[in-house]
Amino acid sequence: MNLLKRRLSCVVMAIIVLLTASCVPAENKKEDKLNVTVTTTMLYDLARQIGGKYVNVQGLMGSGVDPHQYRASAGDIVKMQRADVVVYNGLHLEGKMGDVFASLEDYGKTVICAADGIDESMLIKHDGVYDPHIWFDVSLWKLAAKEVANGLSKADPDNAAHYAENFEVYDKQLTELDKYIRKRAEELDENQRVLITAHDAFSYFGKAYGFKVMGIQGVSTAAEAGTADVIALAQFIADNRIKAVFVETSLPVKAIEALCEAVRARGFETSLGGSLYSDSLGDETNGTNTYIGAFRHNTDTVIDGLKGDDEIE
Ligand SMILES: [Zn+2]
């Protein structure tokens, strides 16, 4: 009986060892890179900036994909299970992915929630719910970067110094980006700083850089009330002579066009100021496949559009 017990416990131990070995990026696997699976394109860029040559990063969502609506496929679950580390935004940005992150954590996987690096007091709340668009304030994204660096170091202590070093370098680049945004924003008068878009993604941008932010979709959920809100918004644009409103790459242009039309009916001409990368980065062709590239593009598009001068590139 005792012998059987001992044999059984040996088998159990072997299984645990095997499982542990497959979960942890073991110290013995020095040649191997850490496999990191992330949800959004912003996190794809972030994990690569911090992980550098020590990680393989795999993203679940492509460019132009709306993370609020994204559902994980069976293939996505496999990718996350096979990864050494999983990174997600949190604050219910990936709202349709359910409790997949919690269950991965239960199985001993290193799971990094980028928003965990940010103190709740710094978050914006709408109707009692935290706004997940934390990447639109560079100072908050720095904290998310630090959280990712800490998580990678924990999962791969051998390379912790490299992750810390990469973070320092990237943190400086983010400081430069922040300065650039503030410098360009100064080109506008206080009353010109009004950012009107299709959905309510830019609250953090508004708070950090001194813009009043208004979104067509954010102001209402009911279709009937929506029409009244669009009329009120159109009147506001005409009254304040706001020179441009903006399209988002991940959302249809229709609602914004209807808004321009309603403004025109009130005797003022506002233009489509260009496309902004809101919940997804762009691609390599115009350099918007990085967070810094996309944010610079957004900043230039907004400032040039609101100035309404001939300097638009
Ligand atoms: Zn959004």
PDB file of C-alpha atoms and ligand atoms in Angstrom:
ATOM      1  CA  MET A   1       0.000   0.000   0.000  1.00  0.00           C
ATOM      2  CA  ASN A   2       2.778   2.351   1.006  1.00  0.00           C
ATOM      3  CA  LEU A   3       4.711   1.459  -2.104  1.00  0.00           C
ATOM      4  CA  LEU A   4       1.692   2.261  -4.277  1.00  0.00           C
ATOM      5  CA  LYS A   5       1.266   5.584  -2.504  1.00  0.00           C
ATOM      6  CA  ARG A   6       4.904   6.447  -3.045  1.00  0.00           C
ATOM      7  CA  ARG A   7       4.717   5.516  -6.704  1.00  0.00           C
ATOM      8  CA  LEU A   8       1.610   7.617  -7.126  1.00  0.00           C
ATOM      9  CA  SER A   9       3.189  10.611  -5.464  1.00  0.00           C
ATOM     10  CA  CYS A  10       6.205  10.186  -7.748  1.00  0.00           C
ATOM     11  CA  VAL A  11       3.938  10.317 -10.779  1.00  0.00           C
ATOM     12  CA  VAL A  12       2.175  13.400  -9.421  1.00  0.00           C
ATOM     13  CA  MET A  13       5.520  15.065  -8.746  1.00  0.00           C
ATOM     14  CA  ALA A  14       6.694  14.272 -12.267  1.00  0.00           C
ATOM     15  CA  ILE A  15       3.572  15.834 -13.726  1.00  0.00           C
ATOM     16  CA  ILE A  16       3.996  18.940 -11.579  1.00  0.00           C
ATOM     17  CA  VAL A  17       7.639  19.240 -12.609  1.00  0.00           C
ATOM     18  CA  LEU A  18       6.686  18.867 -16.265  1.00  0.00           C
ATOM     19  CA  LEU A  19       3.921  21.430 -15.953  1.00  0.00           C
ATOM     20  CA  THR A  20       6.156  23.830 -14.095  1.00  0.00           C
ATOM     21  CA  ALA A  21       8.895  23.419 -16.671  1.00  0.00           C
ATOM     22  CA  SER A  22       6.486  24.223 -19.478  1.00  0.00           C
ATOM     23  CA  CYS A  23       5.069  27.274 -17.689  1.00  0.00           C
ATOM     24  CA  VAL A  24       8.223  28.944 -16.511  1.00  0.00           C
ATOM     25  CA  PRO A  25      10.761  30.279 -19.000  1.00  0.00           C
ATOM     26  CA  ALA A  26      13.402  28.200 -17.281  1.00  0.00           C
ATOM     27  CA  GLU A  27      16.847  29.557 -16.538  1.00  0.00           C
ATOM     28  CA  ASN A  28      18.306  26.684 -18.572  1.00  0.00           C
ATOM     29  CA  LYS A  29      16.688  27.947 -21.765  1.00  0.00           C
ATOM     30  CA  LYS A  30      19.117  30.863 -22.090  1.00  0.00           C
ATOM     31  CA  GLU A  31      19.184  30.668 -25.887  1.00  0.00           C
ATOM     32  CA  ASP A  32      15.414  30.852 -26.153  1.00  0.00           C
ATOM     33  CA  LYS A  33      13.501  34.073 -26.268  1.00  0.00           C
ATOM     34  CA  LEU A  34      10.604  34.805 -23.966  1.00  0.00           C
ATOM     35  CA  ASN A  35       7.319  34.294 -25.825  1.00  0.00           C
ATOM     36  CA  VAL A  36       4.964  37.173 -25.149  1.00  0.00           C
ATOM     37  CA  THR A  37       1.376  37.302 -26.420  1.00  0.00           C
ATOM     38  CA  VAL A  38      -0.433  40.659 -26.283  1.00  0.00           C
ATOM     39  CA  THR A  39      -3.934  41.870 -27.138  1.00  0.00           C
ATOM     40  CA  THR A  40      -3.810  45.338 -28.789  1.00  0.00           C
ATOM     41  CA  THR A  41      -1.446  46.949 -31.317  1.00  0.00           C
ATOM     42  CA  MET A  42      -0.391  49.527 -28.700  1.00  0.00           C
ATOM     43  CA  LEU A  43       0.725  46.722 -26.380  1.00  0.00           C
ATOM     44  CA  TYR A  44       2.423  44.919 -29.279  1.00  0.00           C
ATOM     45  CA  ASP A  45       4.642  47.949 -29.777  1.00  0.00           C
ATOM     46  CA  LEU A  46       5.181  48.428 -26.034  1.00  0.00           C
ATOM     47  CA  ALA A  47       6.217  44.805 -25.421  1.00  0.00           C
ATOM     48  CA  ARG A  48       8.707  45.022 -28.306  1.00  0.00           C
ATOM     49  CA  GLN A  49      10.169  48.311 -27.060  1.00  0.00           C
ATOM     50  CA  ILE A  50      10.711  46.913 -23.563  1.00  0.00           C
ATOM     51  CA  GLY A  51      11.487  43.299 -24.453  1.00  0.00           C
ATOM     52  CA  GLY A  52      13.858  44.113 -27.317  1.00  0.00           C
ATOM     53  CA  LYS A  53      15.837  41.196 -28.639  1.00  0.00           C
ATOM     54  CA  TYR A  54      14.995  38.986 -25.669  1.00  0.00           C
ATOM     55  CA  VAL A  55      11.352  38.459 -26.560  1.00  0.00           C
ATOM     56  CA  ASN A  56       9.164  37.167 -29.363  1.00  0.00           C
ATOM     57  CA  VAL A  57       5.973  39.193 -29.384  1.00  0.00           C
ATOM     58  CA  GLN A  58       2.756  37.940 -30.910  1.00  0.00           C
ATOM     59  CA  GLY A  59      -0.306  40.216 -31.174  1.00  0.00           C
ATOM     60  CA  LEU A  60      -3.907  38.995 -31.252  1.00  0.00           C
ATOM     61  CA  MET A  61      -5.529  42.123 -32.725  1.00  0.00           C
ATOM     62  CA  GLY A  62      -4.377  43.614 -36.020  1.00  0.00           C
ATOM     63  CA  SER A  63      -4.350  47.239 -37.144  1.00  0.00           C
ATOM     64  CA  GLY A  64      -7.833  48.773 -37.438  1.00  0.00           C
ATOM     65  CA  VAL A  65      -9.432  46.235 -35.073  1.00  0.00           C
ATOM     66  CA  ASP A  66     -11.776  47.615 -32.385  1.00  0.00           C
ATOM     67  CA  PRO A  67     -10.692  46.093 -29.038  1.00  0.00           C
ATOM     68  CA  HIS A  68     -14.050  46.853 -27.372  1.00  0.00           C
ATOM     69  CA  GLN A  69     -15.749  44.414 -29.760  1.00  0.00           C
ATOM     70  CA  TYR A  70     -12.998  41.810 -30.075  1.00  0.00           C
ATOM     71  CA  ARG A  71     -13.781  38.211 -29.125  1.00  0.00           C
ATOM     72  CA  ALA A  72     -10.960  35.698 -28.558  1.00  0.00           C
ATOM     73  CA  SER A  73     -10.956  32.807 -31.024  1.00  0.00           C
ATOM     74  CA  ALA A  74      -9.988  29.235 -30.097  1.00  0.00           C
ATOM     75  CA  GLY A  75      -6.662  29.938 -31.808  1.00  0.00           C
ATOM     76  CA  ASP A  76      -6.127  33.006 -29.614  1.00  0.00           C
ATOM     77  CA  ILE A  77      -6.657  30.914 -26.477  1.00  0.00           C
ATOM     78  CA  VAL A  78      -4.024  28.443 -27.683  1.00  0.00           C
ATOM     79  CA  LYS A  79      -1.591  31.294 -28.407  1.00  0.00           C
ATOM     80  CA  MET A  80      -2.085  32.661 -24.891  1.00  0.00           C
ATOM     81  CA  GLN A  81      -1.734  29.214 -23.303  1.00  0.00           C
ATOM     82  CA  ARG A  82       1.514  28.588 -25.166  1.00  0.00           C
ATOM     83  CA  ALA A  83       3.012  31.973 -24.312  1.00  0.00           C
ATOM     84  CA  ASP A  84       5.358  32.515 -21.374  1.00  0.00           C
ATOM     85  CA  VAL A  85       3.775  35.894 -20.710  1.00  0.00           C
ATOM     86  CA  VAL A  86       0.404  37.406 -21.639  1.00  0.00           C
ATOM     87  CA  VAL A  87      -0.085  41.192 -21.667  1.00  0.00           C
ATOM     88  CA  TYR A  88      -3.454  42.953 -21.787  1.00  0.00           C
ATOM     89  CA  ASN A  89      -4.670  46.528 -21.277  1.00  0.00           C
ATOM     90  CA  GLY A  90      -7.390  45.963 -18.676  1.00  0.00           C
ATOM     91  CA  LEU A  91     -10.137  48.341 -17.437  1.00  0.00           C
ATOM     92  CA  HIS A  92     -12.459  46.281 -19.647  1.00  0.00           C
ATOM     93  CA  LEU A  93     -10.932  47.519 -22.897  1.00  0.00           C
ATOM     94  CA  GLU A  94     -10.922  43.861 -23.950  1.00  0.00           C
ATOM     95  CA  GLY A  95     -14.482  43.628 -22.614  1.00  0.00           C
ATOM     96  CA  LYS A  96     -15.587  40.720 -24.797  1.00  0.00           C
ATOM     97  CA  MET A  97     -12.647  38.525 -23.812  1.00  0.00           C
ATOM     98  CA  GLY A  98     -14.309  37.715 -20.493  1.00  0.00           C
ATOM     99  CA  ASP A  99     -12.330  36.138 -17.682  1.00  0.00           C
ATOM    100  CA  VAL A 100      -9.749  34.464 -19.908  1.00  0.00           C
ATOM    101  CA  PHE A 101      -6.917  36.479 -18.287  1.00  0.00           C
ATOM    102  CA  ALA A 102      -7.936  35.488 -14.762  1.00  0.00           C
ATOM    103  CA  SER A 103      -8.092  31.812 -15.681  1.00  0.00           C
ATOM    104  CA  LEU A 104      -4.648  31.958 -17.333  1.00  0.00           C
ATOM    105  CA  GLU A 105      -3.331  33.453 -14.108  1.00  0.00           C
ATOM    106  CA  ASP A 106      -4.964  30.643 -12.124  1.00  0.00           C
ATOM    107  CA  TYR A 107      -2.916  28.170 -14.164  1.00  0.00           C
ATOM    108  CA  GLY A 108       0.305  29.902 -13.137  1.00  0.00           C
ATOM    109  CA  LYS A 109       0.870  31.920 -16.313  1.00  0.00           C
ATOM    110  CA  THR A 110       2.589  35.311 -15.977  1.00  0.00           C
ATOM    111  CA  VAL A 111      -0.204  37.727 -16.895  1.00  0.00           C
ATOM    112  CA  ILE A 112       0.525  41.464 -17.035  1.00  0.00           C
ATOM    113  CA  CYS A 113      -2.347  43.940 -16.888  1.00  0.00           C
ATOM    114  CA  ALA A 114      -0.814  47.214 -18.149  1.00  0.00           C
ATOM    115  CA  ALA A 115      -3.394  49.366 -16.337  1.00  0.00           C
ATOM    116  CA  ASP A 116      -2.338  47.845 -12.993  1.00  0.00           C
ATOM    117  CA  GLY A 117       0.672  50.163 -13.087  1.00  0.00           C
ATOM    118  CA  ILE A 118      -1.588  53.211 -12.805  1.00  0.00           C
ATOM    119  CA  ASP A 119      -3.033  54.385  -9.515  1.00  0.00           C
ATOM    120  CA  GLU A 120      -6.838  54.538  -9.562  1.00  0.00           C
ATOM    121  CA  SER A 121      -6.768  58.198  -8.549  1.00  0.00           C
ATOM    122  CA  MET A 122      -5.214  59.020 -11.944  1.00  0.00           C
ATOM    123  CA  LEU A 123      -7.957  57.297 -13.939  1.00  0.00           C
ATOM    124  CA  ILE A 124     -10.988  59.003 -15.478  1.00  0.00           C
ATOM    125  CA  LYS A 125     -14.418  57.618 -14.648  1.00  0.00           C
ATOM    126  CA  HIS A 126     -17.529  57.877 -16.861  1.00  0.00           C
ATOM    127  CA  ASP A 127     -20.779  56.956 -15.103  1.00  0.00           C
ATOM    128  CA  GLY A 128     -18.865  54.964 -12.493  1.00  0.00           C
ATOM    129  CA  VAL A 129     -16.811  53.025 -15.063  1.00  0.00           C
ATOM    130  CA  TYR A 130     -13.073  53.574 -15.611  1.00  0.00           C
ATOM    131  CA  ASP A 131     -12.053  54.875 -19.043  1.00  0.00           C
ATOM    132  CA  PRO A 132      -9.689  52.265 -20.561  1.00  0.00           C
ATOM    133  CA  HIS A 133      -7.997  54.576 -23.151  1.00  0.00           C
ATOM    134  CA  ILE A 134      -4.929  55.125 -20.942  1.00  0.00           C
ATOM    135  CA  TRP A 135      -2.463  55.395 -23.885  1.00  0.00           C
ATOM    136  CA  PHE A 136      -3.746  58.908 -24.719  1.00  0.00           C
ATOM    137  CA  ASP A 137      -1.881  60.458 -21.795  1.00  0.00           C
ATOM    138  CA  VAL A 138       1.839  59.817 -22.259  1.00  0.00           C
ATOM    139  CA  SER A 139       2.506  60.047 -18.499  1.00  0.00           C
ATOM    140  CA  LEU A 140       0.034  57.190 -17.911  1.00  0.00           C
ATOM    141  CA  TRP A 141       1.518  55.113 -20.732  1.00  0.00           C
ATOM    142  CA  LYS A 142       4.928  55.475 -19.060  1.00  0.00           C
ATOM    143  CA  LEU A 143       3.447  53.798 -15.980  1.00  0.00           C
ATOM    144  CA  ALA A 144       2.022  51.034 -18.178  1.00  0.00           C
ATOM    145  CA  ALA A 145       5.508  50.625 -19.708  1.00  0.00           C
ATOM    146  CA  LYS A 146       6.999  50.292 -16.232  1.00  0.00           C
ATOM    147  CA  GLU A 147       4.403  47.642 -15.350  1.00  0.00           C
ATOM    148  CA  VAL A 148       5.322  45.661 -18.487  1.00  0.00           C
ATOM    149  CA  ALA A 149       9.052  45.997 -17.697  1.00  0.00           C
ATOM    150  CA  ASN A 150       8.472  44.721 -14.146  1.00  0.00           C
ATOM    151  CA  GLY A 151       6.362  41.824 -15.406  1.00  0.00           C
ATOM    152  CA  LEU A 152       8.936  40.741 -17.993  1.00  0.00           C
ATOM    153  CA  SER A 153      11.682  40.924 -15.371  1.00  0.00           C
ATOM    154  CA  LYS A 154       9.696  38.734 -13.028  1.00  0.00           C
ATOM    155  CA  ALA A 155       9.092  36.162 -15.765  1.00  0.00           C
ATOM    156  CA  ASP A 156      12.688  36.275 -16.993  1.00  0.00           C
ATOM    157  CA  PRO A 157      14.963  37.396 -14.120  1.00  0.00           C
ATOM    158  CA  ASP A 158      18.138  36.599 -16.100  1.00  0.00           C
ATOM    159  CA  ASN A 159      17.421  39.491 -18.444  1.00  0.00           C
ATOM    160  CA  ALA A 160      15.905  41.863 -15.872  1.00  0.00           C
ATOM    161  CA  ALA A 161      18.751  44.369 -16.293  1.00  0.00           C
ATOM    162  CA  HIS A 162      18.100  44.541 -20.047  1.00  0.00           C
ATOM    163  CA  TYR A 163      14.383  45.154 -19.570  1.00  0.00           C
ATOM    164  CA  ALA A 164      15.144  47.891 -17.045  1.00  0.00           C
ATOM    165  CA  GLU A 165      17.619  49.461 -19.473  1.00  0.00           C
ATOM    166  CA  ASN A 166      15.164  49.309 -22.385  1.00  0.00           C
ATOM    167  CA  PHE A 167      12.535  50.906 -20.184  1.00  0.00           C
ATOM    168  CA  GLU A 168      14.884  53.791 -19.322  1.00  0.00           C
ATOM    169  CA  VAL A 169      15.611  54.424 -23.011  1.00  0.00           C
ATOM    170  CA  TYR A 170      11.944  54.251 -23.989  1.00  0.00           C
ATOM    171  CA  ASP A 171      10.878  56.395 -21.038  1.00  0.00           C
ATOM    172  CA  LYS A 172      13.147  59.180 -22.367  1.00  0.00           C
ATOM    173  CA  GLN A 173      11.581  58.872 -25.829  1.00  0.00           C
ATOM    174  CA  LEU A 174       8.138  59.167 -24.251  1.00  0.00           C
ATOM    175  CA  THR A 175       9.257  62.305 -22.397  1.00  0.00           C
ATOM    176  CA  GLU A 176      10.270  63.776 -25.775  1.00  0.00           C
ATOM    177  CA  LEU A 177       6.894  62.817 -27.254  1.00  0.00           C
ATOM    178  CA  ASP A 178       5.084  64.495 -24.358  1.00  0.00           C
ATOM    179  CA  LYS A 179       7.121  67.693 -24.875  1.00  0.00           C
ATOM    180  CA  TYR A 180       6.325  67.621 -28.606  1.00  0.00           C
ATOM    181  CA  ILE A 181       2.575  67.358 -27.984  1.00  0.00           C
ATOM    182  CA  ARG A 182       2.626  70.251 -25.484  1.00  0.00           C
ATOM    183  CA  LYS A 183       4.726  72.434 -27.776  1.00  0.00           C
ATOM    184  CA  ARG A 184       2.396  71.884 -30.726  1.00  0.00           C
ATOM    185  CA  ALA A 185      -0.711  72.440 -28.563  1.00  0.00           C
ATOM    186  CA  GLU A 186       0.661  75.890 -27.692  1.00  0.00           C
ATOM    187  CA  GLU A 187       0.142  76.874 -31.331  1.00  0.00           C
ATOM    188  CA  LEU A 188      -3.601  76.983 -30.593  1.00  0.00           C
ATOM    189  CA  ASP A 189      -5.477  79.561 -28.559  1.00  0.00           C
ATOM    190  CA  GLU A 190      -7.301  78.209 -25.519  1.00  0.00           C
ATOM    191  CA  ASN A 191     -10.711  78.451 -27.245  1.00  0.00           C
ATOM    192  CA  GLN A 192      -9.414  76.609 -30.336  1.00  0.00           C
ATOM    193  CA  ARG A 193      -8.571  73.521 -28.293  1.00  0.00           C
ATOM    194  CA  VAL A 194     -11.704  71.513 -28.957  1.00  0.00           C
ATOM    195  CA  LEU A 195     -11.347  67.932 -30.194  1.00  0.00           C
ATOM    196  CA  ILE A 196     -14.480  66.456 -31.726  1.00  0.00           C
ATOM    197  CA  THR A 197     -14.404  62.820 -32.866  1.00  0.00           C
ATOM    198  CA  ALA A 198     -16.742  59.892 -33.532  1.00  0.00           C
ATOM    199  CA  HIS A 199     -16.305  58.063 -30.215  1.00  0.00           C
ATOM    200  CA  ASP A 200     -15.350  59.015 -26.731  1.00  0.00           C
ATOM    201  CA  ALA A 201     -11.713  57.831 -26.724  1.00  0.00           C
ATOM    202  CA  PHE A 202      -9.799  61.049 -26.099  1.00  0.00           C
ATOM    203  CA  SER A 203     -10.709  62.057 -22.529  1.00  0.00           C
ATOM    204  CA  TYR A 204      -7.190  61.353 -21.244  1.00  0.00           C
ATOM    205  CA  PHE A 205      -5.737  63.367 -24.117  1.00  0.00           C
ATOM    206  CA  GLY A 206      -8.056  66.258 -23.276  1.00  0.00           C
ATOM    207  CA  LYS A 207      -7.210  66.187 -19.585  1.00  0.00           C
ATOM    208  CA  ALA A 208      -3.450  65.920 -20.108  1.00  0.00           C
ATOM    209  CA  TYR A 209      -3.061  68.468 -22.903  1.00  0.00           C
ATOM    210  CA  GLY A 210      -5.822  70.958 -22.165  1.00  0.00           C
ATOM    211  CA  PHE A 211      -8.412  70.118 -24.835  1.00  0.00           C
ATOM    212  CA  LYS A 212     -12.154  70.085 -24.488  1.00  0.00           C
ATOM    213  CA  VAL A 213     -13.128  66.681 -25.896  1.00  0.00           C
ATOM    214  CA  MET A 214     -16.468  65.742 -27.402  1.00  0.00           C
ATOM    215  CA  GLY A 215     -17.501  62.486 -29.096  1.00  0.00           C
ATOM    216  CA  ILE A 216     -20.682  61.809 -31.034  1.00  0.00           C
ATOM    217  CA  GLN A 217     -21.043  58.231 -29.812  1.00  0.00           C
ATOM    218  CA  GLY A 218     -19.896  58.990 -26.288  1.00  0.00           C
ATOM    219  CA  VAL A 219     -22.656  61.497 -25.552  1.00  0.00           C
ATOM    220  CA  SER A 220     -25.576  59.144 -26.048  1.00  0.00           C
ATOM    221  CA  THR A 221     -26.604  55.523 -26.313  1.00  0.00           C
ATOM    222  CA  ALA A 222     -30.165  55.917 -27.661  1.00  0.00           C
ATOM    223  CA  ALA A 223     -30.516  56.615 -31.409  1.00  0.00           C
ATOM    224  CA  GLU A 224     -33.299  59.201 -30.997  1.00  0.00           C
ATOM    225  CA  ALA A 225     -31.447  61.154 -28.339  1.00  0.00           C
ATOM    226  CA  GLY A 226     -28.376  60.839 -30.557  1.00  0.00           C
ATOM    227  CA  THR A 227     -29.971  62.975 -33.264  1.00  0.00           C
ATOM    228  CA  ALA A 228     -30.695  65.712 -30.730  1.00  0.00           C
ATOM    229  CA  ASP A 229     -27.115  65.479 -29.475  1.00  0.00           C
ATOM    230  CA  VAL A 230     -25.705  65.790 -32.993  1.00  0.00           C
ATOM    231  CA  ILE A 231     -27.802  68.958 -33.504  1.00  0.00           C
ATOM    232  CA  ALA A 232     -26.573  70.402 -30.209  1.00  0.00           C
ATOM    233  CA  LEU A 233     -22.995  69.531 -31.128  1.00  0.00           C
ATOM    234  CA  ALA A 234     -23.416  71.108 -34.596  1.00  0.00           C
ATOM    235  CA  GLN A 235     -24.721  74.303 -32.985  1.00  0.00           C
ATOM    236  CA  PHE A 236     -21.743  74.324 -30.598  1.00  0.00           C
ATOM    237  CA  ILE A 237     -19.301  73.960 -33.535  1.00  0.00           C
ATOM    238  CA  ALA A 238     -21.003  76.764 -35.487  1.00  0.00           C
ATOM    239  CA  ASP A 239     -21.182  79.082 -32.451  1.00  0.00           C
ATOM    240  CA  ASN A 240     -17.542  78.522 -31.536  1.00  0.00           C
ATOM    241  CA  ARG A 241     -16.300  78.419 -35.138  1.00  0.00           C
ATOM    242  CA  ILE A 242     -14.437  75.106 -34.642  1.00  0.00           C
ATOM    243  CA  LYS A 243     -12.518  74.630 -37.860  1.00  0.00           C
ATOM    244  CA  ALA A 244     -12.294  70.841 -37.977  1.00  0.00           C
ATOM    245  CA  VAL A 245     -13.721  67.586 -36.662  1.00  0.00           C
ATOM    246  CA  PHE A 246     -11.944  64.236 -36.876  1.00  0.00           C
ATOM    247  CA  VAL A 247     -12.449  60.698 -38.135  1.00  0.00           C
ATOM    248  CA  GLU A 248     -11.087  57.613 -36.361  1.00  0.00           C
ATOM    249  CA  THR A 249      -9.446  54.843 -38.377  1.00  0.00           C
ATOM    250  CA  SER A 250     -11.353  52.082 -36.585  1.00  0.00           C
ATOM    251  CA  LEU A 251     -14.826  53.636 -36.996  1.00  0.00           C
ATOM    252  CA  PRO A 252     -17.080  54.522 -39.963  1.00  0.00           C
ATOM    253  CA  VAL A 253     -16.865  58.092 -41.333  1.00  0.00           C
ATOM    254  CA  LYS A 254     -20.659  58.478 -41.765  1.00  0.00           C
ATOM    255  CA  ALA A 255     -21.550  59.998 -38.376  1.00  0.00           C
ATOM    256  CA  ILE A 256     -18.859  62.669 -38.675  1.00  0.00           C
ATOM    257  CA  GLU A 257     -19.972  63.553 -42.233  1.00  0.00           C
ATOM    258  CA  ALA A 258     -23.543  63.977 -40.999  1.00  0.00           C
ATOM    259  CA  LEU A 259     -22.222  66.271 -38.283  1.00  0.00           C
ATOM    260  CA  CYS A 260     -20.369  68.432 -40.862  1.00  0.00           C
ATOM    261  CA  GLU A 261     -23.595  68.653 -42.866  1.00  0.00           C
ATOM    262  CA  ALA A 262     -25.549  69.791 -39.792  1.00  0.00           C
ATOM    263  CA  VAL A 263     -22.907  72.462 -39.106  1.00  0.00           C
ATOM    264  CA  ARG A 264     -23.131  73.672 -42.722  1.00  0.00           C
ATOM    265  CA  ALA A 265     -26.929  74.016 -42.307  1.00  0.00           C
ATOM    266  CA  ARG A 266     -26.132  76.455 -39.472  1.00  0.00           C
ATOM    267  CA  GLY A 267     -24.101  78.672 -41.743  1.00  0.00           C
ATOM    268  CA  PHE A 268     -20.592  77.593 -40.769  1.00  0.00           C
ATOM    269  CA  GLU A 269     -18.093  75.450 -42.621  1.00  0.00           C
ATOM    270  CA  THR A 270     -16.154  72.908 -40.531  1.00  0.00           C
ATOM    271  CA  SER A 271     -13.874  70.492 -42.342  1.00  0.00           C
ATOM    272  CA  LEU A 272     -12.932  66.850 -41.924  1.00  0.00           C
ATOM    273  CA  GLY A 273      -9.585  67.343 -40.255  1.00  0.00           C
ATOM    274  CA  GLY A 274      -8.193  63.897 -41.072  1.00  0.00           C
ATOM    275  CA  SER A 275      -8.016  60.437 -39.512  1.00  0.00           C
ATOM    276  CA  LEU A 276      -6.846  59.735 -35.981  1.00  0.00           C
ATOM    277  CA  TYR A 277      -5.501  56.457 -34.634  1.00  0.00           C
ATOM    278  CA  SER A 278      -7.661  55.907 -31.591  1.00  0.00           C
ATOM    279  CA  ASP A 279      -7.912  52.280 -30.440  1.00  0.00           C
ATOM    280  CA  SER A 280      -5.419  50.814 -32.883  1.00  0.00           C
ATOM    281  CA  LEU A 281      -2.077  51.851 -34.375  1.00  0.00           C
ATOM    282  CA  GLY A 282      -1.538  52.207 -38.127  1.00  0.00           C
ATOM    283  CA  ASP A 283       0.952  50.509 -40.421  1.00  0.00           C
ATOM    284  CA  GLU A 284       4.539  50.895 -41.554  1.00  0.00           C
ATOM    285  CA  THR A 285       3.756  52.839 -44.734  1.00  0.00           C
ATOM    286  CA  ASN A 286       3.336  56.135 -42.872  1.00  0.00           C
ATOM    287  CA  GLY A 287       5.269  55.223 -39.725  1.00  0.00           C
ATOM    288  CA  THR A 288       2.166  54.949 -37.536  1.00  0.00           C
ATOM    289  CA  ASN A 289       2.805  51.327 -36.577  1.00  0.00           C
ATOM    290  CA  THR A 290       4.512  52.530 -33.402  1.00  0.00           C
ATOM    291  CA  TYR A 291       2.842  54.275 -30.484  1.00  0.00           C
ATOM    292  CA  ILE A 292       5.133  57.292 -30.828  1.00  0.00           C
ATOM    293  CA  GLY A 293       4.586  57.489 -34.611  1.00  0.00           C
ATOM    294  CA  ALA A 294       0.803  57.250 -34.290  1.00  0.00           C
ATOM    295  CA  PHE A 295       0.662  59.816 -31.466  1.00  0.00           C
ATOM    296  CA  ARG A 296       2.789  62.289 -33.430  1.00  0.00           C
ATOM    297  CA  HIS A 297       0.510  61.782 -36.437  1.00  0.00           C
ATOM    298  CA  ASN A 298      -2.570  62.377 -34.247  1.00  0.00           C
ATOM    299  CA  THR A 299      -1.044  65.505 -32.726  1.00  0.00           C
ATOM    300  CA  ASP A 300      -0.092  67.009 -36.099  1.00  0.00           C
ATOM    301  CA  THR A 301      -3.488  66.130 -37.591  1.00  0.00           C
ATOM    302  CA  VAL A 302      -5.394  67.721 -34.704  1.00  0.00           C
ATOM    303  CA  ILE A 303      -3.295  70.896 -34.440  1.00  0.00           C
ATOM    304  CA  ASP A 304      -3.079  71.491 -38.211  1.00  0.00           C
ATOM    305  CA  GLY A 305      -6.803  70.791 -38.622  1.00  0.00           C
ATOM    306  CA  LEU A 306      -7.875  73.126 -35.814  1.00  0.00           C
ATOM    307  CA  LYS A 307      -5.555  75.877 -37.012  1.00  0.00           C
ATOM    308  CA  GLY A 308      -7.173  75.497 -40.408  1.00  0.00           C
ATOM    309  CA  ASP A 309      -4.204  77.109 -42.169  1.00  0.00           C
ATOM    310  CA  ASP A 310      -2.360  76.036 -45.303  1.00  0.00           C
ATOM    311  CA  GLU A 311       0.411  74.249 -43.487  1.00  0.00           C
ATOM    312  CA  ILE A 312      -1.354  70.881 -43.501  1.00  0.00           C
ATOM    313  CA  GLU A 313       1.060  68.217 -44.688  1.00  0.00           C
TER     314      GLU A 313
HETATM  315 ZN    ZN B   1     -12.309  53.049 -27.545  1.00  0.00          ZN
END
